XYZ file of C-alpha atoms in Angstrom:
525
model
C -60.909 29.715 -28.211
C -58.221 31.257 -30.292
C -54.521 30.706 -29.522
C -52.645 34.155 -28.360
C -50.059 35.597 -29.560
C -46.771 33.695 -29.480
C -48.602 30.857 -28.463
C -48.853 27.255 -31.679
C -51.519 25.170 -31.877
C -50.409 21.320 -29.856
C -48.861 18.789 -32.816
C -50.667 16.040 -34.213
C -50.203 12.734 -32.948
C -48.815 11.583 -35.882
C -45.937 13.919 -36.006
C -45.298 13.064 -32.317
C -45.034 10.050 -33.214
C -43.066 10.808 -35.956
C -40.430 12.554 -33.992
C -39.764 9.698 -31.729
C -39.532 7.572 -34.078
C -36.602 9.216 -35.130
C -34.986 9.950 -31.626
C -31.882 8.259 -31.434
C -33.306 6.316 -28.440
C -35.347 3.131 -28.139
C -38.699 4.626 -26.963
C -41.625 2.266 -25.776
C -44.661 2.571 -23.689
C -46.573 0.010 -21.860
C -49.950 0.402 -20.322
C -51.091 -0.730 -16.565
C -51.572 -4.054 -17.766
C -48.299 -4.267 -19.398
C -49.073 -4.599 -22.834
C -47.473 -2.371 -25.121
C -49.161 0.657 -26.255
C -46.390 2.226 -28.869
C -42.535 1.764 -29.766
C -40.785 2.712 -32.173
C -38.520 1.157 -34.610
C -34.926 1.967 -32.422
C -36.806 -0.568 -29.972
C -38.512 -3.450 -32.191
C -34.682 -4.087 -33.692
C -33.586 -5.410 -30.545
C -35.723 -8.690 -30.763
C -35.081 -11.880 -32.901
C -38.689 -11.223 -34.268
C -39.290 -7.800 -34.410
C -43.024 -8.023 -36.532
C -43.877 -9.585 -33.196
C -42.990 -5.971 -31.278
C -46.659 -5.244 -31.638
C -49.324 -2.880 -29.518
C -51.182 -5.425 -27.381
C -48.110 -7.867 -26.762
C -47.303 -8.471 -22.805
C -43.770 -7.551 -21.245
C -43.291 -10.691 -20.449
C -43.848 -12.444 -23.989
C -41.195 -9.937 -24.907
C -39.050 -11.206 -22.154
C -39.713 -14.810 -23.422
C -38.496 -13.947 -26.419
C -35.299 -12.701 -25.249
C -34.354 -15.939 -23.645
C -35.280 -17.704 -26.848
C -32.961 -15.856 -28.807
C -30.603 -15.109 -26.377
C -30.020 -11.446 -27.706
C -28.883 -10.349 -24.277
C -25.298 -11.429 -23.115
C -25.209 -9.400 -20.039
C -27.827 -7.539 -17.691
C -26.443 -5.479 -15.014
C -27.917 -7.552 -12.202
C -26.817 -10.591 -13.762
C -23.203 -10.046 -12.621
C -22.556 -13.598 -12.452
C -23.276 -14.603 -16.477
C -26.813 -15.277 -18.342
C -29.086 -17.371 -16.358
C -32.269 -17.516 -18.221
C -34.648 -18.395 -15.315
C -32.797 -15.733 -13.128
C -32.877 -13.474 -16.138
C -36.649 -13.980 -16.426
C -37.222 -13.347 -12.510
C -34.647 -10.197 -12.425
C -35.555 -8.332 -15.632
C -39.141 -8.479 -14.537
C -38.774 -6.974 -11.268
C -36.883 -4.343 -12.440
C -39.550 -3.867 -14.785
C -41.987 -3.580 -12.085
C -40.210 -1.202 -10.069
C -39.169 0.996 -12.971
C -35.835 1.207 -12.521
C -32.475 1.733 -14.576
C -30.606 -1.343 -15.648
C -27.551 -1.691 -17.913
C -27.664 -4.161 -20.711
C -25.327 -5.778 -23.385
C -26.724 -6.783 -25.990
C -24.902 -10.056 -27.952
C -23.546 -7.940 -30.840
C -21.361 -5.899 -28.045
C -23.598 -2.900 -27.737
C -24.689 -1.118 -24.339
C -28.128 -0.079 -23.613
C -29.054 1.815 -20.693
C -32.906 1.159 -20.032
C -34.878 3.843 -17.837
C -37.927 2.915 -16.802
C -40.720 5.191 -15.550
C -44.123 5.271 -14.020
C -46.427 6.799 -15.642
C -49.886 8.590 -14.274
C -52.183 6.404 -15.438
C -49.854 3.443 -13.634
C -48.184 2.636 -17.084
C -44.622 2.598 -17.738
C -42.316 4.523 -20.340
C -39.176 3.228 -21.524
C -36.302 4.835 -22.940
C -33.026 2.580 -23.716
C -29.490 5.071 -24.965
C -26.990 3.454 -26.876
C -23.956 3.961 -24.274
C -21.349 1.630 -26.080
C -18.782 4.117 -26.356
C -18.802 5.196 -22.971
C -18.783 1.478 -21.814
C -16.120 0.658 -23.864
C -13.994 3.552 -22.245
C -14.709 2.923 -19.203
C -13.938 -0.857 -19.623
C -10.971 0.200 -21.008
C -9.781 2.546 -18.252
C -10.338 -0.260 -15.736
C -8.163 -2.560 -17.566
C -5.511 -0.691 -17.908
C -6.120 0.232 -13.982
C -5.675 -3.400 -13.320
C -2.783 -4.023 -15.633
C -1.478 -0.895 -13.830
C -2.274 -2.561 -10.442
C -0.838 -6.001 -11.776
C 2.695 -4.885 -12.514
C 2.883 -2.817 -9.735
C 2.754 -5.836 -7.766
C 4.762 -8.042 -10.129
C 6.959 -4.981 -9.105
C 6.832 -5.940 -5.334
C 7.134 -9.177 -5.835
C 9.984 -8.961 -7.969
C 12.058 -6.508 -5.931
C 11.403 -8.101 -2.365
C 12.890 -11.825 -3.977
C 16.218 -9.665 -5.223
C 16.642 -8.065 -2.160
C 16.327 -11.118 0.011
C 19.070 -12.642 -1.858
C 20.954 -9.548 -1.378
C 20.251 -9.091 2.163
C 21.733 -12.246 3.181
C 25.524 -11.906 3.005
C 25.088 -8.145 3.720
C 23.365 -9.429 7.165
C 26.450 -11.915 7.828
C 28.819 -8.576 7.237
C 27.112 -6.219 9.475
C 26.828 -8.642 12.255
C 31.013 -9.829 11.808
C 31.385 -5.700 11.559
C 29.771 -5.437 15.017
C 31.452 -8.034 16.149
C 34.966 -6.863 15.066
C 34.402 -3.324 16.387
C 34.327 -4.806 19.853
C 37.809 -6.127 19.661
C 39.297 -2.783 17.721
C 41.735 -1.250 19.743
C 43.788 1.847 17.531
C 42.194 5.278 16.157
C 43.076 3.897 12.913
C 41.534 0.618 13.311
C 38.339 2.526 14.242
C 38.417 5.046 12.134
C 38.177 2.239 9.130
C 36.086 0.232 10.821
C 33.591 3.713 10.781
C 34.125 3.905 7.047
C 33.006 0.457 6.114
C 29.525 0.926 8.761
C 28.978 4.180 6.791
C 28.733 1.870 3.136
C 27.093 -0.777 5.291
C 24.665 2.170 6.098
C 24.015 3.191 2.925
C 23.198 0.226 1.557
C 21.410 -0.465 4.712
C 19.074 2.379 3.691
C 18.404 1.404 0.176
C 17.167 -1.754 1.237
C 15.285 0.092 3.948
C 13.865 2.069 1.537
C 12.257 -1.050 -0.817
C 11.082 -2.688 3.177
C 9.208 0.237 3.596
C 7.266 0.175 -0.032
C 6.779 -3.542 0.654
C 5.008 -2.939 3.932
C 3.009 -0.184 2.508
C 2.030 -2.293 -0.366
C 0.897 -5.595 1.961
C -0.798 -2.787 4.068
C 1.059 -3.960 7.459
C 1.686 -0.396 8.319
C -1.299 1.051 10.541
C -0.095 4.766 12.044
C -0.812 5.432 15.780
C -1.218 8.861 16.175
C -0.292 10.742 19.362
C 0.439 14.388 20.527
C 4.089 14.873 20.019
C 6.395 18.058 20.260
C 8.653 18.890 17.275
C 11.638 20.506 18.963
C 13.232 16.611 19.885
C 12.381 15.460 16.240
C 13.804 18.686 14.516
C 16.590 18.985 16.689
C 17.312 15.658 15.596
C 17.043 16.700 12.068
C 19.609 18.726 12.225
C 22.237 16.743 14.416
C 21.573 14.214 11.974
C 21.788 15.947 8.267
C 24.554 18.835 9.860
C 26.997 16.669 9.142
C 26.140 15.823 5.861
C 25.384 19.415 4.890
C 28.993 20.869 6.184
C 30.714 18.580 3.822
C 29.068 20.034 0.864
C 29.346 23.728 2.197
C 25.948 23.894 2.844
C 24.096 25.893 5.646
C 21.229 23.891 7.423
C 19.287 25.923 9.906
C 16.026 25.014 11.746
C 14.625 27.996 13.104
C 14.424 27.850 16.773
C 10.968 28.988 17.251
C 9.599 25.227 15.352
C 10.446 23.542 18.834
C 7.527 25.121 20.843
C 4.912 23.329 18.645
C 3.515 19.906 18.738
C 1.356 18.331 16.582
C -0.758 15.030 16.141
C 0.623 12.802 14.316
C 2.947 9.051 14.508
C 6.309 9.846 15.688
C 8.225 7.509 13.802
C 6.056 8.180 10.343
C 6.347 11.788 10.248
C 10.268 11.315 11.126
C 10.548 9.140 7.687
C 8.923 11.889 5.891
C 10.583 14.729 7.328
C 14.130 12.486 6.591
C 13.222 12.186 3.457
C 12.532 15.900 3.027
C 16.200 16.928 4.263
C 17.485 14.099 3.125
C 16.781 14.931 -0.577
C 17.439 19.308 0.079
C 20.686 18.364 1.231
C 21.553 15.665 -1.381
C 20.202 17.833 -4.370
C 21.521 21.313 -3.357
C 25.040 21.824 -4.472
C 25.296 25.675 -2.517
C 23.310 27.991 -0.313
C 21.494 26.040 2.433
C 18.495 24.215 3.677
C 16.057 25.672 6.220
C 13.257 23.782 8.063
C 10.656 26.025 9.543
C 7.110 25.899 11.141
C 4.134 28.015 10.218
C 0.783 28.131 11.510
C -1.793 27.182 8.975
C -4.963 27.859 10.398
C -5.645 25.279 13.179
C -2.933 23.125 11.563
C 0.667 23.725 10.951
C 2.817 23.528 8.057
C 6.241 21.979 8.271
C 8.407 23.406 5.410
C 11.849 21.882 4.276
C 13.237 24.979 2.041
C 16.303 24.453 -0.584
C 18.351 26.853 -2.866
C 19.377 23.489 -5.295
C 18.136 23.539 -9.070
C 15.044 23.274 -8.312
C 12.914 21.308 -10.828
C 9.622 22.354 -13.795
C 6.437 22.587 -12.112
C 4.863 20.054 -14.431
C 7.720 17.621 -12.385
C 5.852 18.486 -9.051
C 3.632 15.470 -8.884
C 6.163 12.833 -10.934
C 8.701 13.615 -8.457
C 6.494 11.222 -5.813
C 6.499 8.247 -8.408
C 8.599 5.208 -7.376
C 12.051 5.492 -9.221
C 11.987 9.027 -10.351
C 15.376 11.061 -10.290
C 15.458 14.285 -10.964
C 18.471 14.767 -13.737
C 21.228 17.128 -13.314
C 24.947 16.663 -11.397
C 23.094 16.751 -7.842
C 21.622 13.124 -8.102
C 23.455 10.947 -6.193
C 23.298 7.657 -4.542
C 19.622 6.831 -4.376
C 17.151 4.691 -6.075
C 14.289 7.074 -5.826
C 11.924 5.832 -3.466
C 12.537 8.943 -0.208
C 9.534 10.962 -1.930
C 7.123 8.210 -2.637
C 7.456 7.018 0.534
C 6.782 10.381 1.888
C 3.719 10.829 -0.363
C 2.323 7.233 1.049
C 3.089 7.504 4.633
C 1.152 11.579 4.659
C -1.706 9.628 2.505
C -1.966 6.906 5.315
C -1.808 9.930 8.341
C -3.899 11.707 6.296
C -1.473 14.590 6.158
C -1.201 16.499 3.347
C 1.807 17.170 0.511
C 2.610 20.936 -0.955
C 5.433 21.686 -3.437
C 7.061 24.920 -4.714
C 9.678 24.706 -7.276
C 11.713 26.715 -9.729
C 14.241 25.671 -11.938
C 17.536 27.584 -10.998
C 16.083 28.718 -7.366
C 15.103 26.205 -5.331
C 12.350 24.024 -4.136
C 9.949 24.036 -0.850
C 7.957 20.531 0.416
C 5.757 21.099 3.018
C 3.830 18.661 5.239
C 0.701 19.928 6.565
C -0.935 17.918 9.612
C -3.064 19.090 12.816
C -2.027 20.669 15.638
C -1.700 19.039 18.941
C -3.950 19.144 21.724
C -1.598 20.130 24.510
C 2.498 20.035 24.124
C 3.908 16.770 25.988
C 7.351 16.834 27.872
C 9.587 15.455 25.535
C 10.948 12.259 26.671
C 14.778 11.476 27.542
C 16.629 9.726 25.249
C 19.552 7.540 26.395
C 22.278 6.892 24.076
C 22.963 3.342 22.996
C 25.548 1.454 24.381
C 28.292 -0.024 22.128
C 27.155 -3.417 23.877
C 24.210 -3.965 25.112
C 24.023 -4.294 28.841
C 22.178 -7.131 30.416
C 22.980 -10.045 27.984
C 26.092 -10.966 29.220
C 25.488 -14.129 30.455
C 22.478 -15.282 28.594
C 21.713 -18.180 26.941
C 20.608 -17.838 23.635
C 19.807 -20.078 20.496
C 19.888 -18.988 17.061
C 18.794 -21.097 14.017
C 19.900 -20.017 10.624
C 20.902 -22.103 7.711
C 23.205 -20.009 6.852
C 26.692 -21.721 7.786
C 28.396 -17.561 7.268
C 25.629 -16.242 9.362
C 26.180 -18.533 11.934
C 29.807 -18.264 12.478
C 29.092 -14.754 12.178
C 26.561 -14.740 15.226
C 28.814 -16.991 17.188
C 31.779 -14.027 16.748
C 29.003 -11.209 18.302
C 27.304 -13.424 20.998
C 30.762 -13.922 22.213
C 31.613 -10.026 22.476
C 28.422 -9.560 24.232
C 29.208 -12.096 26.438
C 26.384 -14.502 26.060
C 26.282 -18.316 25.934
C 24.798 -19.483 22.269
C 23.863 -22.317 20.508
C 23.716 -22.898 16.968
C 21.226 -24.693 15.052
C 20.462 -25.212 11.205
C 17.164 -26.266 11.111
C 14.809 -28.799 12.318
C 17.352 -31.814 11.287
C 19.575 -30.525 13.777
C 17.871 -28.859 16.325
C 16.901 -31.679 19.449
C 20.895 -32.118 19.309
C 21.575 -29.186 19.651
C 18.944 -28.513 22.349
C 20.366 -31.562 24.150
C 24.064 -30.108 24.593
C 23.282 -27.399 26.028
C 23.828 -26.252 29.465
C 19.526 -25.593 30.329
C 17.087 -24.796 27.863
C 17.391 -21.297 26.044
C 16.279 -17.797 27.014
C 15.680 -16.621 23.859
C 15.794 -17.733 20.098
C 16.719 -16.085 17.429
C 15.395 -17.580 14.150
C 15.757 -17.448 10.756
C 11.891 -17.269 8.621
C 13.255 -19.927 5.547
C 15.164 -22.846 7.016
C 15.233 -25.388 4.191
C 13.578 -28.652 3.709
C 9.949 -27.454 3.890
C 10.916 -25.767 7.340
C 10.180 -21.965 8.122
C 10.773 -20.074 11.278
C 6.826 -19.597 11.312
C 6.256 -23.187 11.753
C 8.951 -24.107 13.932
C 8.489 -21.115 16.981
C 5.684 -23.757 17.863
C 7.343 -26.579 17.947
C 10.136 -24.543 20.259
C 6.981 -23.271 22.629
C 5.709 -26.732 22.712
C 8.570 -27.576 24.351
C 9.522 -24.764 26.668
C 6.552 -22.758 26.877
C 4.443 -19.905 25.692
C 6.712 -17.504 27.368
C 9.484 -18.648 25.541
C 11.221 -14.877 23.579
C 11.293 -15.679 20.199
C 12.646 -13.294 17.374
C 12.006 -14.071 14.174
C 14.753 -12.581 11.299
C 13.993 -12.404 7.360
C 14.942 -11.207 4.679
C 11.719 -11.502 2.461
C 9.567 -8.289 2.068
C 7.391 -9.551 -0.440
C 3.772 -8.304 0.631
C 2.622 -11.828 1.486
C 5.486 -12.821 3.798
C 4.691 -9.128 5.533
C 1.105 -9.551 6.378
C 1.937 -13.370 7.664
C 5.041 -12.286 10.208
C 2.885 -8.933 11.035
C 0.797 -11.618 12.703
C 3.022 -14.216 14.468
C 2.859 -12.537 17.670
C 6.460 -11.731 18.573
C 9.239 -9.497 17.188
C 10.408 -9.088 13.528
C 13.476 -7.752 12.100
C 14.599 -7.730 8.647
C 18.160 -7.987 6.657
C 20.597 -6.606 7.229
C 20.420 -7.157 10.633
C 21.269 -4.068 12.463
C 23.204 -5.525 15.553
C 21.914 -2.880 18.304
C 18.629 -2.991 17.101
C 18.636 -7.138 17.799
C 20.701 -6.895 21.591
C 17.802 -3.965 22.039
C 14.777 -6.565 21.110
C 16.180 -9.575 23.413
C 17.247 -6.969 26.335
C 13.749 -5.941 25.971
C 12.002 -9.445 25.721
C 14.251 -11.171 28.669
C 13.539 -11.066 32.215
C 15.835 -7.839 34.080
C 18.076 -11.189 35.754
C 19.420 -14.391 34.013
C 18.024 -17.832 35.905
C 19.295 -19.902 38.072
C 20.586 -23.178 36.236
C 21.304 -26.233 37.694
C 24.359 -27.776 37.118
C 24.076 -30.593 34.674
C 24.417 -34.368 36.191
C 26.531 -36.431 35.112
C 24.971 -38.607 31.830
């Protein structure tokens, strides 16, 4: 029958075979049996002995051969390093199933085999040269891991400095609470208020590398609730106004935000929002700053709106790197952490980040995150007491090897009116124990003690003595991921350096019992 028109007569075998021979590929074809029908010369080079790449040889001689000459370094399900009798067993299944493998061969290339049945129950064979491609992507996931290694070199390195740093500022902020207590002039107070404001600020720096420490060791799970926004946005502003009328800025938060609520954690999305209005009011040197609440389908959208310089829009995603500062006048103290920590903690709530910027008008962050179910009543919130009630009295322990830290301690356990011993460390502790008027209430104690001793392994010891119920607080100044993830689990309170004084009479007013026991008086030794 005569082709039609348009239609060419079917090639000859030999240029078929002709053409693949000159694919760029490894073609080969094995028959039901699997003996090898054709290949062509892409495919023979990969064997020791290629005049032995013949029609009629068996897959597995070919295999055989392999292991002989060990051209294969690394097979894809030999993730572990050549094994020749698991080689022999894996390639051959694979073989059998037709499926894709990825192979090195022992001059560095990479093949990528695919295998396929075909109708008559034979298989076909095609192996691409993927080297390049290998070689980026090794590459790239190198320089992933580097990235990943000196990020936590990074960690490491910063949560050692600040521990060392920590440590007198802890002794300072307790003798500053302490001292406070006994002030008696406007003048005396009003200095005293300056120095807390420094303590505060360097307070929040160190704050700042805690909180990139605990999201590194991954201690920090969110628990997500309904929540209104009018407390946390009125706070906001009470808290930034301040701030704000000192530079001559306006900060308004428009009054229809506070009917909303949304689901989120309470104290997360306060640390981004803070760090929002923290850096509008910091980086804006006229106009104002305006929070404000907009519906976003069936989420909302929390924007934190600036007139300050305002930044390129190729900055918009380097401003959330650790350590970036913008440049310009408006920087001022910071280290550069407020954004990054606001782009992890909306990553964790799975929130999400927007940013509008330009130079010489302003900027806008946004925070978009779900609506609530219903709007909760907002909860009272009592102001804290300049002591805190229900210690006075007590009788507490504190170990600390820190002879400043100490003396400091004794100076604010005295204002507040409780009874304290002093330990420390484990040489001096049963001494200690033994002078004092019935066995402690609560302990306070230091994580690194000295000679091999750590807070972690001496709250047994303690509970051995006096019980499981025993209210233990352990203090450190290490925020090194590892330390993190071990204190996240020791099963009572943690507070880091510097030691804010409230926050610890808060923790042991919470922990002890609502009225001090009855003690015995001692007998006569």
């Amino acid at each position: 029958m005569d082709a039609g028109p348009g239609l060419t007569a079917l090639p000859q075998l030999d240029d078929l075979i002709d053409a693949i021979d000159s694919a760029a590929e490894a073609v080969v074809l094995w028959d039901a049996d699997d003996r090898l029908v054709f290949c062509n010369d892409h495919y023979r080079r990969f064997f020791g002995e290629p005049d032995k790449v013949r029609p009629g040889v068996r897959f597995d001689e070919l295999v055989e051969m392999n292991i002989v000459y060990t051209s294969i370094s690394e097979i894809s399900f030999l993730p572990q390093g050549w094994d020749p009798d698991r080689y022999r067993e894996r390639r051959i299944a694979a073989h059998r199933t037709a499926s894709d493998t990825f192979i090195q061969l022992r001059d560095g290339r990479w093949l990528q085999s695919r295998e396929r049945r075909t109708r008559s129950g034979g298989i076909v064979g095609i192996y691409s040269d993927i080297t390049e491609r290998m070689r980026t992507e090794l590459a790239l996931s190198a320089a992933k891991q580097a990235a990943e290694d000196a990020n936590l070199a990074k960690s490491r390195f910063l949560a050692a400095a600040s521990h060392d740093l920590r440590q007198p500022l802890h002794a300072v902020g307790i003798l500053m609470s302490a001292l406070s207590a006994r002030l008696t002039t406007d003048r005396q107070h009003a200095i005293a208020g300056q120095i807390n404001d420094c303590l505060q600020t360097v307070t929040g720096l160190f704050d700042a590398l805690l909180d990139i420490s605990r999201l590194d060791a991954g201690v920090v799970a969110p628990q997500p609730v309904d929540l209104p926004l009018g407390p946390l946005l009125r706070a906001l502003a009470r808290e930034f106004e301040p701030a704000a009328r000192a530079k001559g800025l306006g900060l308004t938060v428009r009054p229809e935000a506070g009917a909303a609520a949304v689901r989120s954690d309470a104290a997360m999305l306060g640390r981004i929002l803070r760090n929002f209005v923290s850096n509008a009011v910091k980086y804006t040197g006229r106009g104002r700053v305006l929070v404000g609440v907009r519906p976003r389908g069936a989420d909302l959208r929390i924007d934190v709106i600036d007139t300050g310089p305002g930044f390129d829009a190729a900055e918009a995603q380097a401003v959330f790197r650790e350590f970036h500062r913008l440049d310009g006048a408006m920087a001022e103290q910071g280290i550069g952490l407020g954004l990054a920590i606001a782009d992890r903690l909306a990553r964790l709530l799975g929130h999400r980040i927007e940013v509008m910027s330009r130079p010489g008008h302003g900027s806008r962050f946004s925070l978009i995150l779900p609506r609530a179910a219903h709007v909760p009543a907002p909860e009272p919130v009592a102001a804290a007491p300049a002591v805190p009630a229900g210690l006075a009295g007590r009788r507490l322990l504190l170990i600390d090897d820190d002879p400043d830290i100490r003396r400091a301690a004794a100076q604010l356990f005295d204002a507040w009116g409780c009874t304290a011993a002093f330990a420390a460390g484990a040489h001096d502790l049963a001494g200690v124990l033994d002078a004092m008027d019935g066995p402690p209430e609560a302990v306070i104690v230091d994580y690194f003690l000295g000679d091999g001793w750590t807070g972690a392994r001496l709250a047994p010891c303690l509970r051995a003595r006096f019980g499981d119920a025993l209210p233990m607080v352990m203090v450190t100044g290490d925020t090194s991921p590892e330390r993190l993830r071990e204190v996240q689990g020791l099963g009572f309170p943690v507070l880091h350096k510097p030691l804010n004084p409230m926050r610890l009479g808060a923790t042991l007013r919470a922990l002890l019992p609502s009225a001090p026991p009855q003690v015995a008086p001692s007998q006569p030794r």
